[in-house]
Tab-separated table of C-alpha atoms in Angstrom:
chain	number	residue	atom	x	y	z
X	1286	GLN	CA	-20.982	52.723	-10.886
X	1287	THR	CA	-21.134	50.091	-8.293
X	1288	SER	CA	-23.516	46.989	-9.148
X	1289	LEU	CA	-25.227	45.035	-6.787
X	1290	GLY	CA	-23.068	42.357	-7.819
X	1291	SER	CA	-19.925	43.919	-6.782
X	1292	VAL	CA	-21.393	44.594	-3.488
X	1293	ILE	CA	-22.378	41.287	-2.596
X	1294	ASN	CA	-18.631	40.352	-3.644
X	1295	PHE	CA	-17.351	42.991	-1.227
X	1296	THR	CA	-19.780	41.910	1.432
X	1297	SER	CA	-18.639	38.232	1.332
X	1298	GLN	CA	-14.641	39.283	1.207
X	1299	SER	CA	-15.769	41.443	4.320
X	1300	ILE	CA	-17.329	38.401	6.183
X	1301	GLN	CA	-14.211	36.189	5.201
X	1302	SER	CA	-12.001	38.816	6.715
X	1303	MET	CA	-14.235	39.429	10.082
X	1304	GLU	CA	-13.917	35.476	10.551
X	1305	ARG	CA	-10.137	35.680	10.712
X	1306	GLN	CA	-10.141	38.654	13.304
X	1307	ASN	CA	-9.828	38.641	17.039
X	1308	ILE	CA	-12.775	37.125	18.424
X	1309	ASN	CA	-12.191	38.806	21.723
X	1310	ASN	CA	-13.320	42.283	19.548
X	1311	HIS	CA	-16.393	43.400	17.818
X	1312	ALA	CA	-17.397	46.690	16.282
X	1313	ILE	CA	-20.739	46.818	17.574
X	1314	ILE	CA	-20.640	44.606	20.835
X	1315	PRO	CA	-18.966	45.985	23.867
X	1316	PHE	CA	-16.436	43.744	25.495
X	1317	GLY	CA	-18.499	42.950	28.695
X	1318	PRO	CA	-21.439	41.229	26.689
X	1319	LEU	CA	-19.083	39.651	24.221
X	1320	ALA	CA	-17.396	37.854	27.177
X	1321	ALA	CA	-20.704	35.948	27.436
X	1322	PHE	CA	-20.078	34.161	24.331
X	1323	ARG	CA	-16.249	33.726	25.133
X	1324	ARG	CA	-16.323	32.435	28.635
X	1325	SER	CA	-17.445	29.046	30.140
X	1326	THR	CA	-18.607	30.162	33.515
X	1327	PRO	CA	-22.332	29.663	34.595
X	1328	LYS	CA	-23.002	33.247	34.537
X	1329	ALA	CA	-21.692	33.726	30.991
X	1330	LYS	CA	-23.746	31.125	29.696
X	1331	SER	CA	-26.971	32.437	31.406
X	1332	ALA	CA	-26.125	35.767	29.755
X	1333	SER	CA	-25.700	34.370	26.526
X	1334	ALA	CA	-29.315	33.295	26.556
X	1335	ASN	CA	-30.442	36.627	27.331
X	1336	LEU	CA	-27.999	38.501	24.905
X	1337	SER	CA	-28.234	35.781	21.750
X	1338	ARG	CA	-30.771	37.930	19.789
X	1339	SER	CA	-28.921	41.213	19.996
X	1340	ALA	CA	-25.681	40.003	19.691
X	1341	THR	CA	-26.785	37.867	16.352
X	1342	LEU	CA	-28.477	40.902	15.074
X	1343	SER	CA	-25.368	43.120	15.650
X	1344	GLU	CA	-23.261	40.399	13.902
X	1345	ALA	CA	-25.840	40.238	11.273
X	1346	VAL	CA	-25.868	44.121	10.416
X	1347	LEU	CA	-21.779	44.188	10.943
X	1348	ARG	CA	-21.413	41.772	8.374
X	1349	LEU	CA	-24.165	42.858	5.985
X	1350	TRP	CA	-23.367	46.529	6.388
X	1351	PRO	CA	-21.630	47.185	3.105
X	1352	LEU	CA	-25.150	45.627	1.226
X	1353	ILE	CA	-27.412	47.611	3.607
X	1354	SER	CA	-25.409	50.704	3.141
X	1355	PHE	CA	-25.609	50.451	-0.584
X	1356	ARG	CA	-29.342	49.523	-0.807
X	1357	ARG	CA	-30.027	52.702	1.531
X	1358	ARG	CA	-28.203	55.006	-0.709
X	1359	MET	CA	-30.117	53.556	-3.870
X	1360	ARG	CA	-33.432	54.457	-1.971
X	1361	VAL	CA	-32.181	57.899	-0.974
X	1362	MET	CA	-31.213	58.550	-4.777
X	1363	GLY	CA	-34.702	57.282	-5.750
X	1364	PHE	CA	-33.810	53.794	-7.124
X	1365	GLY	CA	-35.149	50.635	-5.564
X	1366	GLU	CA	-38.337	49.984	-4.025
X	1367	LEU	CA	-41.317	52.656	-4.806
X	1368	MET	CA	-40.590	55.323	-2.647
X	1369	SER	CA	-43.735	56.978	-0.971
X	1370	GLN	CA	-43.448	60.608	0.587
X	1371	HIS	CA	-43.376	58.980	4.242
X	1372	GLU	CA	-40.609	56.499	3.109
X	1373	THR	CA	-38.648	59.569	1.878
X	1374	LYS	CA	-38.797	61.347	5.053
X	1375	CYS	CA	-37.801	57.946	6.978
X	1376	SER	CA	-34.418	57.830	4.925
X	1377	LYS	CA	-32.591	58.124	8.413
X	1378	THR	CA	-34.407	55.072	9.804
X	1379	LEU	CA	-32.923	51.929	10.065
X	1380	THR	CA	-35.707	49.382	9.810
X	1381	ILE	CA	-35.410	45.747	10.573
X	1382	HIS	CA	-38.311	43.043	10.533
X	1383	ILE	CA	-38.328	40.293	13.013
X	1384	LEU	CA	-40.646	37.587	11.538
X	1385	GLY	CA	-42.592	35.007	13.242
X	1386	CYS	CA	-42.444	36.091	16.851
X	1387	ASP	CA	-44.703	34.923	19.581
X	1388	ARG	CA	-44.732	35.047	23.191
X	1389	VAL	CA	-41.056	33.824	23.498
X	1390	GLU	CA	-39.979	37.265	22.413
X	1391	CYS	CA	-43.161	39.198	23.518
X	1392	SER	CA	-44.593	38.023	27.089
X	1393	SER	CA	-44.012	41.304	28.382
X	1394	GLU	CA	-42.132	44.307	27.910
X	1395	GLU	CA	-39.315	43.167	30.225
X	1396	THR	CA	-38.802	40.043	27.953
X	1397	LEU	CA	-39.033	42.254	24.760
X	1398	ARG	CA	-36.484	44.734	26.322
X	1399	LYS	CA	-33.921	41.886	27.100
X	1400	SER	CA	-34.278	40.252	23.815
X	1401	VAL	CA	-33.276	43.587	21.482
X	1402	GLY	CA	-32.928	46.247	23.858
X	1403	PRO	CA	-29.054	45.799	23.988
X	1404	PHE	CA	-28.959	45.858	20.292
X	1405	ALA	CA	-30.667	49.032	20.066
X	1406	ARG	CA	-27.970	50.743	22.761
X	1407	TRP	CA	-24.997	49.002	20.994
X	1408	MET	CA	-26.205	50.175	17.511
X	1409	SER	CA	-26.226	53.877	18.879
X	1410	ALA	CA	-23.004	53.623	20.468
X	1411	ALA	CA	-21.591	51.990	16.873
X	1412	LEU	CA	-23.381	54.863	15.071
X	1413	GLN	CA	-21.836	57.550	17.184
X	1414	SER	CA	-18.238	55.909	17.284
X	1415	GLY	CA	-18.283	56.008	13.176
X	1416	VAL	CA	-16.795	52.558	13.253
X	1417	LEU	CA	-19.535	51.448	10.577
X	1418	SER	CA	-18.655	54.131	8.252
X	1419	THR	CA	-15.430	52.212	7.368
X	1420	MET	CA	-17.181	49.636	6.169
X	1421	GLN	CA	-18.275	50.907	2.723
X	1422	THR	CA	-17.741	49.841	-0.880
X	1423	SER	CA	-16.903	53.148	-1.832
X	1424	SER	CA	-15.925	56.635	-0.472
X	1425	ALA	CA	-19.414	57.920	-0.886
X	1426	GLU	CA	-20.901	59.304	1.889
X	1427	ALA	CA	-23.174	56.565	3.998
X	1428	PRO	CA	-26.862	57.717	4.372
X	1429	GLN	CA	-27.122	59.121	7.841
X	1430	ILE	CA	-29.156	57.103	10.230
X	1431	ASP	CA	-30.809	58.525	13.530
X	1432	SER	CA	-33.561	56.300	14.151
X	1433	LEU	CA	-34.266	52.516	14.729
X	1434	VAL	CA	-37.351	50.805	13.966
X	1435	LEU	CA	-37.887	47.067	14.927
X	1436	GLU	CA	-40.972	45.787	13.170
X	1437	ILE	CA	-41.946	42.879	15.035
X	1438	SER	CA	-44.517	40.527	13.288
X	1439	GLY	CA	-46.183	36.929	13.492
X	1440	PRO	CA	-49.648	35.285	13.744
X	1441	ASN	CA	-48.882	34.494	17.404
X	1442	VAL	CA	-47.765	38.075	18.503
X	1443	PRO	CA	-49.962	38.419	21.892
X	1444	ASP	CA	-52.788	40.779	21.360
X	1445	TRP	CA	-51.851	42.995	24.526
X	1446	ILE	CA	-48.775	44.544	22.759
X	1447	LEU	CA	-50.336	45.086	19.421
X	1448	SER	CA	-51.080	48.880	20.228
X	1449	ARG	CA	-47.735	49.639	21.907
X	1450	GLU	CA	-45.106	51.126	20.783
X	1451	ILE	CA	-41.920	50.246	22.962
X	1452	ASN	CA	-39.104	52.748	23.072
X	1453	LEU	CA	-35.867	51.117	23.378
X	1454	ASN	CA	-33.676	53.796	23.968
X	1455	PRO	CA	-35.220	55.452	26.959
X	1456	SER	CA	-31.984	57.686	27.747
X	1457	SER	CA	-30.907	60.519	25.574
X	1458	SER	CA	-28.547	59.705	23.089
X	1459	GLU	CA	-25.172	61.932	22.441
X	1460	LEU	CA	-24.512	63.434	19.163
X	1461	GLY	CA	-23.896	61.005	16.694
X	1462	GLY	CA	-26.204	58.141	18.096
X	1463	LEU	CA	-29.672	57.295	17.938
X	1464	VAL	CA	-32.135	59.713	18.880
X	1465	SER	CA	-35.015	57.312	18.497
X	1466	ALA	CA	-35.308	53.498	18.788
X	1467	ILE	CA	-38.812	51.888	18.843
X	1468	ALA	CA	-40.336	48.233	18.405
X	1469	VAL	CA	-43.903	48.030	16.811
X	1470	PHE	CA	-45.769	44.939	16.317
X	1471	HIS	CA	-47.997	43.209	13.901
X	1472	GLN	CA	-50.326	40.106	14.366
X	1473	ARG	CA	-49.917	38.743	10.765
X	1474	GLU	CA	-48.204	36.399	8.631
X	1475	TYR	CA	-45.337	38.407	6.997
X	1476	HIS	CA	-46.917	37.907	3.304
X	1477	GLU	CA	-50.108	39.294	4.557
X	1478	PRO	CA	-51.396	43.074	3.758
X	1479	ASN	CA	-49.821	45.397	6.169
X	1480	THR	CA	-52.531	47.658	6.986
X	1481	ASP	CA	-50.303	50.274	8.822
X	1482	GLU	CA	-50.045	53.456	7.254
X	1483	ALA	CA	-46.463	54.192	8.388
X	1484	LYS	CA	-45.002	51.825	5.833
X	1485	SER	CA	-41.165	51.986	5.228
X	1486	GLY	CA	-38.537	50.108	3.202
X	1487	VAL	CA	-36.777	47.245	5.020
X	1488	ASP	CA	-32.986	47.158	5.539
X	1489	LEU	CA	-32.817	43.684	7.148
X	1490	ALA	CA	-35.324	40.971	7.804
X	1491	VAL	CA	-34.696	38.153	10.499
X	1492	ALA	CA	-36.412	35.117	11.718
X	1493	PHE	CA	-35.040	33.521	14.967
X	1494	ASN	CA	-35.450	29.551	15.270
X	1495	ALA	CA	-37.829	29.797	12.704
X	1496	GLY	CA	-38.275	26.019	11.861
X	1497	ILE	CA	-38.963	26.903	8.181
X	1498	TRP	CA	-38.486	23.170	7.289
X	1499	GLY	CA	-41.349	22.056	9.750
X	1500	TYR	CA	-43.990	24.527	9.137
X	1501	ASP	CA	-45.544	24.789	5.460
X	1502	SER	CA	-47.171	28.139	6.641
X	1503	TRP	CA	-43.425	29.784	5.586
X	1504	LYS	CA	-43.653	29.014	2.239
X	1505	PRO	CA	-46.237	31.639	1.174
X	1506	THR	CA	-43.866	34.336	3.088
X	1507	LEU	CA	-40.654	33.108	1.405
X	1508	SER	CA	-42.541	33.207	-2.205
X	1509	PHE	CA	-43.687	36.755	-1.323
X	1510	MET	CA	-40.179	37.697	-0.302
X	1511	CYS	CA	-39.028	36.154	-3.446
X	1512	GLN	CA	-41.105	37.798	-5.611
X	1513	SER	CA	-41.428	41.633	-4.255
X	1514	GLU	CA	-39.874	43.749	-6.133
X	1515	GLY	CA	-39.791	47.713	-7.196
X	1516	ASN	CA	-38.219	49.253	-10.062
X	1517	ASP	CA	-35.224	47.529	-10.178
X	1518	SER	CA	-32.951	45.061	-8.701
X	1519	TYR	CA	-32.417	47.050	-5.465
X	1520	ALA	CA	-35.687	45.949	-3.540
X	1521	CYS	CA	-34.431	42.727	-2.877
X	1522	THR	CA	-34.002	42.233	0.967
X	1523	PRO	CA	-31.353	40.611	3.056
X	1524	PHE	CA	-32.699	37.798	5.468
X	1525	ILE	CA	-31.285	35.996	8.338
X	1526	ILE	CA	-32.413	32.568	9.480
X	1527	THR	CA	-31.448	31.137	12.581
X	1528	ALA	CA	-31.941	27.493	13.991
X	1529	TYR	CA	-31.647	25.197	16.804
X	1530	THR	CA	-29.063	23.012	15.228
X	1531	ILE	CA	-26.906	22.738	12.225
X	1532	GLU	CA	-29.206	20.144	10.678
X	1533	GLU	CA	-32.325	22.085	10.851
X	1534	CYS	CA	-30.275	24.929	9.584
X	1535	GLU	CA	-29.399	22.998	6.350
X	1536	ASP	CA	-33.192	21.658	6.140
X	1537	ASP	CA	-34.290	25.416	6.244
X	1538	ALA	CA	-31.875	26.054	3.220
X	1539	GLU	CA	-33.434	23.390	1.095
X	1540	VAL	CA	-36.927	24.866	1.842
X	1541	ILE	CA	-35.876	28.204	0.943
X	1542	SER	CA	-33.921	26.982	-2.316
X	1543	GLU	CA	-37.155	24.794	-3.532
X	1544	VAL	CA	-39.504	27.861	-3.089
X	1545	ALA	CA	-37.197	30.017	-4.855
X	1546	GLU	CA	-36.937	27.605	-7.774
X	1547	GLU	CA	-40.874	27.432	-7.736
X	1548	ALA	CA	-40.780	31.038	-7.912
X	1549	VAL	CA	-38.502	31.269	-10.947
X	1550	VAL	CA	-40.528	28.823	-12.981
X	1551	LYS	CA	-43.969	30.865	-12.095
X	1552	ARG	CA	-41.983	34.401	-13.195
X	1553	MET	CA	-40.807	32.577	-16.201
X	1554	GLN	CA	-44.450	31.309	-16.869
X	1555	SER	CA	-45.537	35.081	-16.638
X	1556	SER	CA	-45.144	37.896	-18.724
X	1557	LYS	CA	-41.792	38.312	-17.011
X	1558	HIS	CA	-39.436	36.523	-19.191
X	1559	ASP	CA	-36.093	37.703	-17.604
X	1560	ASN	CA	-33.160	36.395	-16.005
X	1561	ALA	CA	-33.908	37.678	-12.687
X	1562	VAL	CA	-32.064	35.900	-9.563
X	1563	LEU	CA	-34.746	35.509	-6.821
X	1564	ALA	CA	-32.482	34.021	-4.239
X	1565	HIS	CA	-28.841	34.571	-3.512
X	1566	GLN	CA	-27.116	32.652	-0.563
X	1567	LEU	CA	-24.971	35.283	1.060
X	1568	TRP	CA	-23.707	32.551	3.402
X	1569	ALA	CA	-24.570	28.883	3.833
X	1570	PRO	CA	-25.992	27.315	7.160
X	1571	GLU	CA	-23.154	27.552	9.614
X	1572	SER	CA	-22.666	27.709	13.303
X	1573	ASN	CA	-23.842	31.041	15.019
X	1574	PRO	CA	-20.960	32.801	17.112
X	1575	PHE	CA	-23.354	34.088	19.193
X	1576	SER	CA	-25.714	31.216	19.980
X	1577	SER	CA	-27.272	30.621	23.257
X	1578	ARG	CA	-25.023	28.403	25.686
X	1579	ILE	CA	-27.979	27.231	27.549
X	1580	GLU	CA	-29.280	24.041	26.199
X	1581	ARG	CA	-33.033	23.974	25.326
X	1582	LYS	CA	-34.265	20.641	26.589
X	1583	THR	CA	-36.371	18.885	23.891
X	1584	ALA	CA	-37.758	15.257	25.185
X	1585	SER	CA	-38.473	14.154	21.591
X	1586	VAL	CA	-35.000	14.827	19.679
X	1587	PRO	CA	-31.911	13.073	20.637
X	1588	ARG	CA	-29.842	15.942	19.589
X	1589	LYS	CA	-29.110	19.089	21.561
X	1590	TYR	CA	-30.877	22.337	20.927
X	1591	TYR	CA	-29.708	25.898	21.529
X	1592	GLU	CA	-31.334	28.997	20.498
X	1593	ASN	CA	-29.910	30.553	17.328
X	1594	ASN	CA	-27.102	27.912	17.162
X	1595	ALA	CA	-26.705	27.968	13.819
X	1596	TRP	CA	-27.982	30.549	10.794
X	1597	GLN	CA	-27.685	31.605	7.181
X	1598	ALA	CA	-28.137	34.496	5.178
X	1599	TRP	CA	-30.036	35.086	1.806
X	1600	LEU	CA	-30.982	38.155	-0.509
X	1601	LEU	CA	-34.384	37.481	-1.566
X	1602	GLY	CA	-35.950	39.354	-4.417
X	1603	PRO	CA	-35.840	39.694	-8.122
X	1604	SER	CA	-31.927	40.685	-8.828
X	1605	THR	CA	-30.674	40.668	-12.296
X	1606	SER	CA	-27.233	42.019	-10.611
X	1607	ALA	CA	-26.719	39.240	-8.307
X	1608	LYS	CA	-25.306	36.467	-10.312
């Protein structure tokens, strides 16, 4: 039987293999948008700013697909998170949580569509082509996906968008692609209770340019993610964090490690005297190949800032199998 630890090892090997491949090809991002991150023309640099979030999401899904697929199989089989009847029905939905959002992503529908709309279209095409099915840890059939939900949350999400459900896939998809792709919104910290009845398991969590190192308000969210669990080790969540600089990305990693260590101590002091791993780093802070190439002017900081310039990935939540 495949274990979470072996899936993590397989995922790490896949990431290393991808890094050695031709950077002019991508399994999810089409050639045209990909060129925005490879060419040096003003037009390409401008396009990279609009496409950075969608391209970063695409690369994250591609790198973590073996792990995402494994967790989905476990949920469909009835393991992992405690599954409600609604969650069982949503087993064909890929759910991505985007944390800490504000007007940068949600100032208008147009802004949101520019930010994550391309990702929905690219994922639909990738699912239709079957390219992701080749990235499995075993010969087991991958859980079918026909819908995408982006749950966008943050205390500064604008009021006007809270009641909206924005369609990111306006054109009908061909057989095998996404039949539905929507964005929904919550004005709350991630660790605060979600009053929305339509709850479902999360496949991936992402925080763009989070500044975890500079805001103590992230600590309760990180602690919540480290300690959330279901019946067993498959409840842990893959979490991507981007930053404006590699130095800030490294500072973010230090905070995540500190919060995880504190969570371990609390767990040991409670009735759960186990050896669970609460935070496993999937990749360390590094340059993001899909950073915006337009500098973000910041007068108070001497170094250059670029949106999503660096990133890292963690698996947060109790896992006895991630050692």
